[in-house]
PDB file of C-alpha atoms in Angstrom:
ATOM      1  CA  MET A   1     101.811 107.816 113.927  1.00 75.00           C
ATOM      2  CA  PRO A   2     102.418 109.882 110.752  1.00 91.00           C
ATOM      3  CA  VAL A   3      99.600 112.059 109.391  1.00 95.00           C
ATOM      4  CA  ASN A   4      99.683 114.102 106.190  1.00 97.00           C
ATOM      5  CA  LEU A   5      99.293 117.856 106.569  1.00 97.00           C
ATOM      6  CA  GLY A   6      95.799 118.876 105.469  1.00 97.00           C
ATOM      7  CA  SER A   7      94.240 115.499 106.266  1.00 97.00           C
ATOM      8  CA  THR A   8      90.981 115.113 108.130  1.00 97.00           C
ATOM      9  CA  VAL A   9      91.651 113.012 111.218  1.00 97.00           C
ATOM     10  CA  ALA A  10      89.321 111.105 113.534  1.00 97.00           C
ATOM     11  CA  LEU A  11      91.103 110.155 116.737  1.00 97.00           C
ATOM     12  CA  VAL A  12      88.987 107.420 118.350  1.00 98.00           C
ATOM     13  CA  VAL A  13      89.730 106.410 121.944  1.00 97.00           C
ATOM     14  CA  THR A  14      88.150 103.546 123.882  1.00 96.00           C
ATOM     15  CA  SER A  15      88.856 103.501 127.600  1.00 95.00           C
ATOM     16  CA  ASP A  16      88.228 101.308 130.614  1.00 95.00           C
ATOM     17  CA  VAL A  17      88.247 104.416 132.839  1.00 96.00           C
ATOM     18  CA  ALA A  18      86.366 107.721 132.670  1.00 97.00           C
ATOM     19  CA  ASP A  19      88.624 110.645 131.774  1.00 98.00           C
ATOM     20  CA  GLU A  20      89.146 113.470 129.341  1.00 98.00           C
ATOM     21  CA  VAL A  21      91.076 112.827 126.124  1.00 98.00           C
ATOM     22  CA  HIS A  22      93.210 115.871 125.269  1.00 98.00           C
ATOM     23  CA  LEU A  23      95.006 116.403 121.964  1.00 98.00           C
ATOM     24  CA  HIS A  24      97.796 118.854 122.797  1.00 97.00           C
ATOM     25  CA  GLY A  25      98.790 121.510 120.278  1.00 96.00           C
ATOM     26  CA  TYR A  26      95.324 121.487 118.728  1.00 96.00           C
ATOM     27  CA  ASP A  27      93.708 121.876 122.165  1.00 95.00           C
ATOM     28  CA  ARG A  28      90.869 119.494 121.339  1.00 97.00           C
ATOM     29  CA  ARG A  29      89.164 117.622 124.156  1.00 98.00           C
ATOM     30  CA  ALA A  30      86.518 114.927 124.556  1.00 98.00           C
ATOM     31  CA  ASP A  31      85.146 113.128 127.587  1.00 98.00           C
ATOM     32  CA  VAL A  32      85.366 109.345 127.457  1.00 98.00           C
ATOM     33  CA  PRO A  33      83.113 107.319 129.781  1.00 97.00           C
ATOM     34  CA  VAL A  34      84.044 104.053 131.514  1.00 97.00           C
ATOM     35  CA  GLY A  35      84.000 101.330 128.858  1.00 96.00           C
ATOM     36  CA  GLY A  36      83.063 103.915 126.243  1.00 97.00           C
ATOM     37  CA  THR A  37      84.463 105.676 123.230  1.00 97.00           C
ATOM     38  CA  ALA A  38      85.306 109.302 122.469  1.00 98.00           C
ATOM     39  CA  THR A  39      86.141 110.778 119.076  1.00 98.00           C
ATOM     40  CA  ILE A  40      88.117 113.926 118.327  1.00 98.00           C
ATOM     41  CA  ASP A  41      87.724 115.088 114.713  1.00 98.00           C
ATOM     42  CA  PHE A  42      90.073 117.733 113.333  1.00 97.00           C
ATOM     43  CA  VAL A  43      91.912 118.922 110.248  1.00 98.00           C
ATOM     44  CA  ALA A  44      95.675 118.473 110.531  1.00 98.00           C
ATOM     45  CA  ASP A  45      96.439 122.058 109.525  1.00 97.00           C
ATOM     46  CA  HIS A  46      99.753 122.607 111.291  1.00 95.00           C
ATOM     47  CA  ALA A  47     102.839 120.433 111.311  1.00 97.00           C
ATOM     48  CA  GLY A  48     104.620 119.007 114.319  1.00 97.00           C
ATOM     49  CA  VAL A  49     104.437 116.199 116.864  1.00 97.00           C
ATOM     50  CA  PHE A  50     101.349 116.247 119.065  1.00 97.00           C
ATOM     51  CA  GLU A  51     100.498 114.051 122.033  1.00 97.00           C
ATOM     52  CA  ALA A  52      97.043 112.778 122.949  1.00 97.00           C
ATOM     53  CA  GLU A  53      96.599 111.717 126.544  1.00 97.00           C
ATOM     54  CA  LEU A  54      94.126 110.823 129.236  1.00 97.00           C
ATOM     55  CA  GLU A  55      94.330 114.211 130.901  1.00 96.00           C
ATOM     56  CA  SER A  56      93.562 113.446 134.557  1.00 96.00           C
ATOM     57  CA  ARG A  57      95.811 110.404 134.652  1.00 96.00           C
ATOM     58  CA  GLY A  58      98.597 111.883 132.515  1.00 96.00           C
ATOM     59  CA  ILE A  59      98.716 108.728 130.383  1.00 96.00           C
ATOM     60  CA  GLN A  60      99.989 109.242 126.846  1.00 97.00           C
ATOM     61  CA  LEU A  61      97.824 107.459 124.283  1.00 97.00           C
ATOM     62  CA  VAL A  62      99.522 108.358 121.011  1.00 96.00           C
ATOM     63  CA  GLN A  63     101.897 110.832 119.380  1.00 97.00           C
ATOM     64  CA  LEU A  64     100.754 112.163 116.030  1.00 96.00           C
ATOM     65  CA  GLU A  65     103.455 113.367 113.659  1.00 97.00           C
ATOM     66  CA  ILE A  66     101.815 115.769 111.227  1.00 97.00           C
ATOM     67  CA  ARG A  67     103.936 116.504 108.171  1.00 96.00           C
TER      68      ARG A  67
END
């Protein structure tokens, strides 16, 4: 998913399992409850490709390409 450098981003994750959402590279984390939603807000202030995953399960949710 492409994101413009300097943009404000809200990464919203809904999950059917409890876990921690981790945005690598920016080292942002949020706990998501069973059947709930977690939001990670950040400014895309450095370029690259960054993965968000359910940390405990090692499941990739999205790759953000910041350019």
